[in-house]
Short mmCIF file of C-alpha atoms and ligand atoms in Angstrom, two decimals:
data_model
loop_
_atom_site.label_atom_id
_atom_site.label_comp_id
_atom_site.label_asym_id
_atom_site.label_seq_id
_atom_site.Cartn_x
_atom_site.Cartn_y
_atom_site.Cartn_z
CA MET A 1 199.19 -104.32 87.15
CA ASN A 2 201.67 -103.00 84.60
CA PRO A 3 200.03 -102.34 81.23
CA LEU A 4 202.49 -104.59 79.34
CA GLU A 5 202.74 -107.34 82.00
CA GLY A 6 203.08 -110.74 80.32
CA LYS A 7 203.93 -109.30 76.90
CA LYS A 8 207.07 -110.37 75.07
CA LEU A 9 208.27 -107.71 72.66
CA ILE A 10 211.03 -107.78 70.08
CA VAL A 11 212.45 -104.28 69.68
CA ALA A 12 214.46 -104.01 66.47
CA VAL A 13 216.92 -101.15 66.10
CA THR A 14 218.07 -100.17 62.61
CA GLY A 15 220.67 -97.63 61.49
CA GLY A 16 219.91 -93.99 62.22
CA VAL A 17 220.87 -91.26 64.69
CA ALA A 18 217.54 -91.82 66.43
CA ALA A 19 218.83 -95.23 67.59
CA TYR A 20 219.79 -93.48 70.82
CA LYS A 21 216.08 -93.04 71.58
CA ALA A 22 215.60 -96.81 71.25
CA ALA A 23 217.65 -97.30 74.43
CA GLU A 24 215.12 -95.25 76.42
CA LEU A 25 212.23 -96.99 74.66
CA VAL A 26 213.58 -100.39 75.74
CA ARG A 27 213.83 -99.11 79.32
CA LEU A 28 210.28 -97.72 79.30
CA LEU A 29 208.75 -100.86 77.77
CA GLY A 30 210.51 -102.93 80.43
CA LYS A 31 209.24 -100.59 83.13
CA ALA A 32 205.71 -101.04 81.75
CA GLY A 33 206.07 -104.78 82.37
CA ALA A 34 207.19 -106.11 78.97
CA ASP A 35 209.85 -108.76 78.50
CA VAL A 36 211.98 -107.01 75.87
CA HIS A 37 214.39 -108.72 73.47
CA VAL A 38 216.46 -106.53 71.18
CA VAL A 39 217.45 -107.28 67.58
CA LEU A 40 220.19 -104.95 66.39
CA THR A 41 220.99 -104.56 62.70
CA ARG A 42 224.51 -103.84 61.45
CA GLY A 43 223.46 -100.24 60.82
CA GLY A 44 221.91 -99.93 64.29
CA ALA A 45 225.10 -101.21 65.92
CA ARG A 46 227.03 -98.31 64.34
CA PHE A 47 225.05 -95.95 66.59
CA VAL A 48 224.41 -97.82 69.88
CA THR A 49 226.15 -100.94 71.12
CA ALA A 50 224.55 -104.25 72.07
CA VAL A 51 225.93 -103.79 75.60
CA THR A 52 223.56 -100.87 76.20
CA PHE A 53 220.52 -102.82 75.04
CA GLN A 54 221.47 -105.94 76.97
CA ALA A 55 221.88 -103.92 80.16
CA LEU A 56 218.56 -102.11 79.67
CA SER A 57 216.49 -105.13 78.58
CA GLY A 58 218.11 -107.69 80.86
CA ASN A 59 218.19 -110.09 77.89
CA PRO A 60 220.81 -111.14 75.32
CA VAL A 61 220.85 -109.01 72.16
CA TRP A 62 220.47 -110.66 68.74
CA GLU A 63 222.51 -109.36 65.80
CA ASP A 64 223.24 -112.26 63.52
CA LEU A 65 221.10 -114.56 61.40
CA TRP A 66 223.60 -117.34 62.14
CA ASP A 67 223.70 -116.84 65.94
CA ALA A 68 224.59 -120.24 67.40
CA ARG A 69 223.09 -119.43 70.81
CA MET A 70 219.70 -120.66 69.57
CA PRO A 71 219.81 -124.47 69.96
CA ASN A 72 218.36 -124.99 66.45
CA ASN A 73 220.28 -121.99 65.03
CA MET A 74 217.01 -120.46 63.86
CA ALA A 75 216.78 -117.16 65.68
CA HIS A 76 214.73 -115.73 62.82
CA ILE A 77 211.95 -118.24 63.61
CA ASP A 78 212.24 -118.76 67.36
CA LEU A 79 212.51 -115.10 68.41
CA SER A 80 209.13 -114.11 67.05
CA ARG A 81 207.21 -117.34 67.72
CA ASP A 82 206.18 -116.51 71.27
CA ALA A 83 206.47 -112.73 70.83
CA ASP A 84 203.38 -110.52 71.10
CA ALA A 85 204.78 -107.96 68.65
CA ILE A 86 207.88 -106.79 66.84
CA VAL A 87 208.53 -103.06 67.22
CA ILE A 88 211.06 -101.58 64.78
CA ALA A 89 212.33 -98.27 66.20
CA PRO A 90 213.92 -96.51 64.50
CA ALA A 91 212.95 -98.00 61.14
CA SER A 92 215.19 -96.66 58.34
CA ALA A 93 213.95 -96.02 54.79
CA ASP A 94 216.06 -98.99 53.75
CA VAL A 95 214.45 -101.49 56.13
CA ILE A 96 210.95 -100.25 55.24
CA ALA A 97 211.71 -100.85 51.54
CA LYS A 98 213.04 -104.33 52.32
CA LEU A 99 209.96 -105.23 54.39
CA VAL A 100 207.68 -104.16 51.56
CA HIS A 101 209.50 -106.31 49.05
CA GLY A 102 209.90 -109.30 51.35
CA LEU A 103 213.68 -109.22 51.26
CA ALA A 104 215.35 -111.44 53.84
CA ASP A 105 219.05 -110.71 53.91
CA ASP A 106 219.67 -110.32 57.64
CA LEU A 107 218.19 -111.44 60.98
CA LEU A 108 215.59 -108.63 61.20
CA THR A 109 214.18 -108.86 57.69
CA THR A 110 214.15 -112.68 57.76
CA MET A 111 212.44 -112.64 61.17
CA CYS A 112 209.80 -110.18 59.90
CA LEU A 113 209.08 -112.39 56.89
CA ALA A 114 208.78 -115.47 59.09
CA ARG A 115 206.77 -113.80 61.90
CA ASP A 116 203.27 -114.63 63.05
CA CYS A 117 202.84 -111.64 65.37
CA PRO A 118 201.91 -107.98 64.75
CA LEU A 119 204.54 -105.61 63.34
CA LEU A 120 204.82 -102.01 64.60
CA VAL A 121 207.12 -99.75 62.60
CA ALA A 122 208.38 -96.36 63.81
CA PRO A 123 210.12 -94.62 60.89
CA ALA A 124 212.99 -92.16 61.32
CA MET A 125 214.71 -90.44 58.43
CA ASN A 126 215.52 -87.14 56.78
CA ARG A 127 212.41 -85.21 55.69
CA GLN A 128 213.19 -85.57 51.99
CA MET A 129 213.73 -89.30 52.32
CA TRP A 130 210.34 -89.47 54.06
CA GLU A 131 208.66 -87.39 51.34
CA HIS A 132 210.29 -89.28 48.45
CA PRO A 133 207.68 -91.02 46.25
CA ALA A 134 209.42 -94.36 46.82
CA THR A 135 209.07 -94.04 50.61
CA ARG A 136 205.46 -92.83 50.28
CA ARG A 137 204.67 -95.93 48.18
CA ASN A 138 206.50 -98.21 50.59
CA VAL A 139 204.76 -96.84 53.68
CA ALA A 140 201.34 -97.12 52.00
CA CYS A 141 202.21 -100.72 51.10
CA LEU A 142 203.39 -101.45 54.65
CA ASN A 143 200.05 -100.16 55.98
CA ALA A 144 198.13 -102.23 53.43
CA ASP A 145 200.11 -105.31 54.49
CA GLY A 146 198.78 -104.82 58.05
CA ALA A 147 201.80 -103.27 59.75
CA VAL A 148 201.10 -100.43 62.19
CA VAL A 149 203.11 -97.32 61.37
CA LEU A 150 203.87 -95.16 64.44
CA GLY A 151 204.69 -91.54 63.56
CA PRO A 152 206.93 -90.05 62.40
CA ASP A 153 207.02 -86.72 64.19
CA ALA A 154 207.77 -83.32 62.67
CA GLY A 155 210.52 -81.01 63.91
CA GLU A 156 214.23 -80.40 63.96
CA GLN A 157 216.31 -83.19 62.42
CA ALA A 158 219.84 -84.33 63.17
CA CYS A 159 220.90 -83.15 59.68
CA GLY A 160 219.87 -79.59 60.59
CA GLU A 161 216.73 -79.58 58.43
CA THR A 162 213.20 -79.28 59.78
CA GLY A 163 210.22 -81.40 58.78
CA LEU A 164 208.51 -84.79 59.03
CA GLY A 165 210.68 -87.77 59.73
CA ARG A 166 211.71 -87.57 63.39
CA LEU A 167 211.32 -90.73 65.44
CA LEU A 168 208.50 -90.29 67.98
CA GLU A 169 209.83 -89.57 71.47
CA PRO A 170 210.34 -92.74 73.57
CA GLU A 171 207.45 -91.88 75.94
CA ALA A 172 205.06 -91.38 73.01
CA LEU A 173 206.25 -94.60 71.36
CA CYS A 174 205.85 -96.57 74.59
CA GLU A 175 202.34 -95.14 74.98
CA GLN A 176 201.48 -96.19 71.40
CA VAL A 177 202.64 -99.73 72.13
CA ILE A 178 200.56 -99.84 75.33
CA GLY A 179 197.57 -98.44 73.41
CA PHE A 180 198.04 -101.08 70.69
CA PHE A 181 197.45 -103.87 73.23
CA ALA A 182 194.67 -102.17 75.27
CA PRO A 183 191.19 -103.63 74.68
CA LYS A 184 189.22 -101.08 72.65
CA LEU A 185 186.26 -100.95 75.05
CA LEU A 186 185.40 -97.37 74.06
CA ALA A 187 186.08 -97.51 70.32
CA GLY A 188 183.98 -94.92 68.51
CA ARG A 189 182.91 -93.24 71.77
CA LYS A 190 183.50 -89.66 72.83
CA VAL A 191 184.38 -89.05 76.47
CA VAL A 192 184.54 -85.65 78.20
CA LEU A 193 186.23 -85.42 81.59
CA THR A 194 186.91 -82.71 84.13
CA ALA A 195 189.97 -82.97 86.39
CA GLY A 196 191.99 -81.12 88.99
CA PRO A 197 190.90 -78.28 91.25
CA THR A 198 189.32 -75.00 90.24
CA PHE A 199 190.80 -71.64 91.21
CA GLU A 200 188.37 -68.91 92.19
CA ALA A 201 190.12 -65.55 92.13
CA ILE A 202 189.76 -63.02 94.95
CA ASP A 203 192.19 -60.50 93.47
CA PRO A 204 194.97 -60.70 90.80
CA VAL A 205 197.20 -62.84 93.04
CA ARG A 206 194.92 -64.64 95.51
CA GLY A 207 192.15 -67.16 95.22
CA ILE A 208 190.28 -70.13 96.66
CA THR A 209 191.35 -73.60 95.54
CA ASN A 210 191.85 -77.11 96.94
CA ILE A 211 194.44 -79.89 97.07
CA SER A 212 193.26 -81.96 94.10
CA SER A 213 196.37 -82.84 92.05
CA GLY A 214 194.52 -83.93 88.91
CA LYS A 215 196.20 -87.37 89.03
CA MET A 216 192.94 -89.35 89.15
CA GLY A 217 191.32 -87.39 86.30
CA TYR A 218 194.42 -87.53 84.10
CA ALA A 219 194.79 -91.29 84.70
CA LEU A 220 191.16 -91.77 83.66
CA ALA A 221 191.58 -89.62 80.56
CA LEU A 222 194.58 -91.75 79.53
CA ALA A 223 192.70 -95.00 80.21
CA CYS A 224 189.80 -93.76 78.03
CA ALA A 225 192.20 -92.85 75.21
CA ARG A 226 193.89 -96.25 75.45
CA ALA A 227 190.43 -97.83 75.27
CA GLY A 228 189.95 -96.16 71.89
CA ALA A 229 187.78 -93.15 72.84
CA GLN A 230 188.04 -89.61 71.53
CA VAL A 231 188.89 -87.80 74.76
CA GLU A 232 188.31 -84.17 75.75
CA LEU A 233 189.85 -83.26 79.11
CA VAL A 234 188.81 -79.99 80.74
CA SER A 235 191.38 -79.40 83.42
CA GLY A 236 191.75 -76.99 86.28
CA PRO A 237 195.29 -75.84 87.18
CA THR A 238 197.65 -78.81 87.68
CA GLY A 239 201.33 -79.42 87.03
CA LEU A 240 200.58 -82.44 84.85
CA ALA A 241 201.32 -82.90 81.14
CA ALA A 242 198.36 -83.68 78.88
CA PRO A 243 198.11 -87.47 78.52
CA ALA A 244 198.96 -88.94 75.09
CA GLY A 245 195.99 -89.05 72.73
CA VAL A 246 193.95 -86.63 74.84
CA HIS A 247 192.83 -83.12 73.85
CA ARG A 248 193.08 -80.81 76.88
CA THR A 249 191.44 -77.46 77.55
CA ALA A 250 193.00 -75.65 80.49
CA VAL A 251 190.76 -73.52 82.71
CA ASN A 252 190.92 -71.87 86.10
CA SER A 253 187.48 -71.19 87.55
CA ALA A 254 184.34 -73.33 87.80
CA LEU A 255 182.55 -70.96 85.42
CA GLN A 256 185.31 -71.40 82.82
CA MET A 257 185.17 -75.16 83.39
CA ARG A 258 181.41 -75.19 82.79
CA ASP A 259 181.75 -73.16 79.57
CA ALA A 260 184.56 -75.41 78.29
CA VAL A 261 182.53 -78.55 79.08
CA LEU A 262 179.45 -77.24 77.31
CA ALA A 263 181.57 -76.28 74.28
CA VAL A 264 182.86 -79.84 73.77
CA LEU A 265 179.71 -81.68 74.94
CA PRO A 266 177.85 -82.21 71.61
CA GLY A 267 178.17 -85.85 70.56
CA THR A 268 179.49 -86.99 73.95
CA ASP A 269 178.73 -90.55 75.05
CA VAL A 270 180.29 -90.40 78.52
CA PHE A 271 180.86 -87.47 80.89
CA VAL A 272 183.17 -88.02 83.86
CA GLY A 273 183.35 -85.35 86.57
CA VAL A 274 186.59 -85.99 88.45
CA ALA A 275 187.33 -82.33 89.16
CA ALA A 276 187.08 -81.02 92.68
CA VAL A 277 185.02 -78.02 91.61
CA ALA A 278 184.80 -75.21 94.16
CA ASP A 279 181.20 -74.98 95.28
CA TYR A 280 181.55 -71.22 95.87
CA ALA A 281 183.38 -68.32 94.23
CA PRO A 282 183.97 -64.75 95.42
CA ALA A 283 181.02 -62.60 94.34
CA SER A 284 183.46 -60.12 92.78
CA VAL A 285 187.16 -60.10 91.90
CA ALA A 286 189.18 -57.07 93.05
CA GLU A 287 190.89 -55.35 90.10
CA HIS A 288 194.06 -54.68 92.13
CA LYS A 289 195.89 -56.59 94.83
CA ILE A 290 194.04 -56.10 98.09
CA LYS A 291 196.31 -54.36 100.64
CA LYS A 292 196.75 -55.60 104.18
CA THR A 293 196.31 -52.04 105.39
CA GLN A 294 192.65 -52.27 104.53
CA GLY A 295 192.23 -54.22 107.79
CA GLU A 296 189.80 -57.08 108.24
CA MET A 297 188.78 -58.62 104.96
CA VAL A 298 185.37 -60.10 104.24
CA VAL A 299 184.89 -62.15 101.07
CA THR A 300 181.31 -62.71 99.98
CA LEU A 301 180.88 -66.06 98.23
CA THR A 302 178.23 -67.05 95.72
CA PRO A 303 177.44 -70.62 94.64
CA ASN A 304 179.06 -71.97 91.48
CA PRO A 305 176.99 -73.88 88.92
CA ASP A 306 176.94 -77.65 89.43
CA ILE A 307 178.48 -78.78 86.14
CA ILE A 308 177.75 -82.49 86.31
CA ALA A 309 174.16 -81.96 87.51
CA GLU A 310 173.59 -79.61 84.57
CA VAL A 311 175.02 -82.14 82.09
CA ALA A 312 173.01 -85.02 83.58
CA ALA A 313 169.75 -83.02 83.41
CA ARG A 314 169.90 -82.60 79.61
CA ASP A 315 167.51 -84.56 77.39
CA ASP A 316 170.48 -85.93 75.46
CA ALA A 317 172.53 -86.53 78.64
CA PRO A 318 175.59 -88.72 78.18
CA PHE A 319 176.30 -91.58 80.59
CA CYS A 320 177.38 -89.56 83.64
CA VAL A 321 180.09 -90.69 86.06
CA GLY A 322 180.47 -88.50 89.13
CA PHE A 323 183.03 -88.63 91.91
CA ALA A 324 182.30 -88.07 95.59
CA ALA A 325 185.12 -87.03 97.89
CA GLU A 326 183.98 -87.35 101.49
CA SER A 327 185.67 -87.31 104.87
CA GLN A 328 183.14 -89.68 106.49
CA ASP A 329 179.99 -91.72 105.86
CA LEU A 330 181.00 -92.48 102.26
CA ASP A 331 178.17 -94.90 101.40
CA ARG A 332 175.43 -92.50 102.42
CA TYR A 333 176.88 -89.37 100.78
CA ALA A 334 178.10 -91.04 97.56
CA GLU A 335 174.86 -92.89 96.84
CA GLY A 336 172.94 -89.74 97.86
CA LYS A 337 174.90 -87.72 95.26
CA ARG A 338 174.29 -90.37 92.60
CA GLN A 339 170.56 -90.12 93.09
CA ALA A 340 170.32 -86.36 93.66
CA LYS A 341 172.38 -85.53 90.54
CA LYS A 342 170.82 -88.33 88.45
CA LEU A 343 174.17 -89.98 87.68
CA GLN A 344 174.57 -93.50 86.34
CA LEU A 345 177.72 -94.15 88.36
CA VAL A 346 179.50 -92.51 91.29
CA VAL A 347 183.09 -93.22 92.30
CA GLY A 348 183.31 -92.68 96.06
CA ASN A 349 186.53 -92.01 97.92
CA LEU A 350 187.57 -90.68 101.29
CA VAL A 351 189.58 -87.46 100.97
CA GLN A 352 192.25 -88.82 103.32
CA ASP A 353 192.62 -91.97 101.17
CA GLY A 354 193.43 -90.48 97.79
CA MET A 355 193.33 -86.72 97.31
CA GLY A 356 196.75 -85.61 96.03
CA ARG A 357 198.18 -89.15 96.31
CA ASP A 358 199.34 -91.59 93.60
CA ASP A 359 197.04 -94.34 94.87
CA ASN A 360 193.48 -94.43 96.15
CA GLN A 361 190.80 -96.62 97.68
CA ILE A 362 187.45 -96.34 95.92
CA ILE A 363 183.94 -97.79 95.91
CA LEU A 364 181.76 -97.72 92.79
CA TYR A 365 178.05 -97.01 93.27
CA ASP A 366 175.55 -97.77 90.51
CA ALA A 367 171.93 -98.90 90.17
CA ALA A 368 173.02 -102.44 91.08
CA GLY A 369 174.63 -101.41 94.38
CA ARG A 370 178.12 -100.82 95.75
CA HIS A 371 181.30 -102.35 94.31
CA PRO A 372 184.40 -101.86 96.50
CA LEU A 373 187.80 -102.04 94.76
CA PRO A 374 191.12 -102.80 96.48
CA ARG A 375 193.58 -99.97 97.17
CA ALA A 376 195.68 -99.48 94.04
CA HIS A 377 197.62 -97.00 91.94
CA LYS A 378 195.33 -94.50 90.21
CA SER A 379 196.32 -95.83 86.77
CA VAL A 380 195.07 -99.28 87.77
CA LEU A 381 191.85 -97.89 89.25
CA ALA A 382 191.30 -95.82 86.11
CA GLN A 383 191.39 -98.99 84.01
CA LEU A 384 188.91 -100.72 86.36
CA ILE A 385 186.54 -97.72 86.29
CA VAL A 386 186.64 -97.69 82.47
CA GLU A 387 185.89 -101.44 82.36
CA HIS A 388 182.97 -100.90 84.76
CA PHE A 389 181.25 -98.07 82.90
CA ALA A 390 182.02 -99.56 79.47
CA SER A 391 180.00 -102.62 80.52
CA LEU A 392 176.98 -100.42 81.31
CA LEU A 393 177.30 -97.97 78.43
CA ALA A 394 175.65 -99.75 75.51
CA ALA A 395 172.44 -100.41 77.44
CA TYR A 396 172.27 -96.76 78.61
CA LEU A 397 172.82 -95.33 75.12
CA GLU A 398 170.26 -97.71 73.60
CA ALA A 399 167.68 -96.66 76.20
CA ARG A 400 168.50 -92.99 75.56
CA THR A 401 168.02 -93.37 71.82
CA GLY A 402 164.72 -95.16 72.41
CA VAL A 403 163.34 -92.26 74.48
O1 PMT B 501 193.03 -84.96 91.82
P1 PMT B 501 193.53 -86.03 92.77
O2 PMT B 501 194.57 -85.51 93.73
O3 PMT B 501 193.96 -87.27 92.04
O4 PMT B 501 192.30 -86.47 93.71
C1 PMT B 501 191.19 -87.11 93.17
C2 PMT B 501 189.89 -86.58 93.76
C3 PMT B 501 189.85 -86.84 95.26
C4 PMT B 501 189.73 -85.06 93.50
C5 PMT B 501 188.74 -87.36 93.04
O5 PMT B 501 188.89 -88.72 93.30
C6 PMT B 501 187.37 -86.90 93.49
O6 PMT B 501 186.79 -87.42 94.43
N1 PMT B 501 186.79 -85.88 92.79
C7 PMT B 501 185.51 -85.22 93.12
C8 PMT B 501 185.75 -84.28 94.25
C9 PMT B 501 184.53 -83.49 94.62
O7 PMT B 501 184.61 -82.32 94.57
O8 PMT B 501 183.46 -84.15 94.90
P2 PMT B 501 182.04 -83.42 95.24
O9 PMT B 501 181.40 -84.38 96.14
O10 PMT B 501 182.21 -82.03 95.68
O11 PMT B 501 181.33 -83.37 93.84
C10 PMT B 501 180.52 -84.44 93.34
C11 PMT B 501 180.57 -84.48 91.84
O12 PMT B 501 180.01 -83.29 91.31
C12 PMT B 501 181.96 -84.60 91.26
O13 PMT B 501 181.87 -85.43 90.13
C13 PMT B 501 182.31 -83.16 90.87
O14 PMT B 501 183.22 -83.12 89.78
C14 PMT B 501 180.94 -82.63 90.46
N2 PMT B 501 180.76 -81.19 90.67
C15 PMT B 501 180.81 -80.66 91.93
C16 PMT B 501 180.58 -79.32 92.12
C17 PMT B 501 180.30 -78.50 90.99
N3 PMT B 501 180.10 -77.21 91.14
N4 PMT B 501 180.28 -79.03 89.78
C18 PMT B 501 180.49 -80.36 89.58
O15 PMT B 501 180.48 -80.86 88.46
#
């Protein structure tokens, strides 16, 4: 299940150095499942050729209002009629001004005037052009007219200046487009998640950890953000980049993870414990590297706090989703954990099925019973988990408020 499967997108490329990023955007949108059709303005074609966009989209590129390839010669109507959105990236100051005033002097502007689908506009221009009162007025007007303005970013510009006006990076733009279409099941909700392993230090270079990659927790954090939630991710050490739209706090040990969770907990509607938290930590951490010459080494371990049990025991406990990683007897252990820790939902998985992998096989356990899901990529499972707990959330929060 690709997030943009079944979506037809028109990507319009106007004149600007950032047009080179549009090539990657077209590739990423296609990879996410979209059927991409490119409209290239005269200015855009000065920077990147139609050949590139045709090769990357797998579809003919449209440049001319009078293109005779459309049987009725009305590309400006037909292109957008069955499209799910038009995405203009990069959008120059000139095209933004034309859109605001309803000018229709080329294929893109005529198509935008005649469209009946959403319009997403990703501006790219020099920082002073972006800050000019005319552009400020035009962008405000574009927003008021219902267009979705994506970015721009701040940073180094092709002209050598630094400031606001950079086109968002293709990955971020693609994510914004995916987020635009995602059902907002968690709009207005705050979700806190833990992910990855913890690292319990023995000395300055050694420690106890596990093979959790963080992939499941990061996929869930992204799915929550796409569903419209404010997302706080408390992550143990992983090599993963923070998902778009997610605020991440990086920690090492279980104690740090607990403190970071408690710090962001106020106002939380949903807590999801995906992290493989070490149950024990060395009772003390050696100040210096322990030398082999010291002979046999004995490490005394003390129990770590159970973060999710502590969160679920609060009077104002959020809806709590726990995970159970077992190597056998999944039903018994997962449902046992749900009841013992007073969780509303537990996601059970066998360690050998999913830990460290890109895909997983999971069973959901809630008050209504067990709900097995087919083996799938973690991004797909994350979406299904979000749909499941979102359907139970309102009733839980209402009951909590009533208490
Ligand atoms: O990271 P990946 O490679 O993608 O792998 C995903 C995963 C296998 C780590 C994930 O799917 C998973 O099962 N996570 C929970 C692993 C685990 O440690 O389960 P547990 O049975 O020990 O803990 C049960 C629940 O209590 C979990 O929600 C855990 O986060 C929480 N817990 C456990 C101990 C502790 N001290 N504090 C906790 O909050």
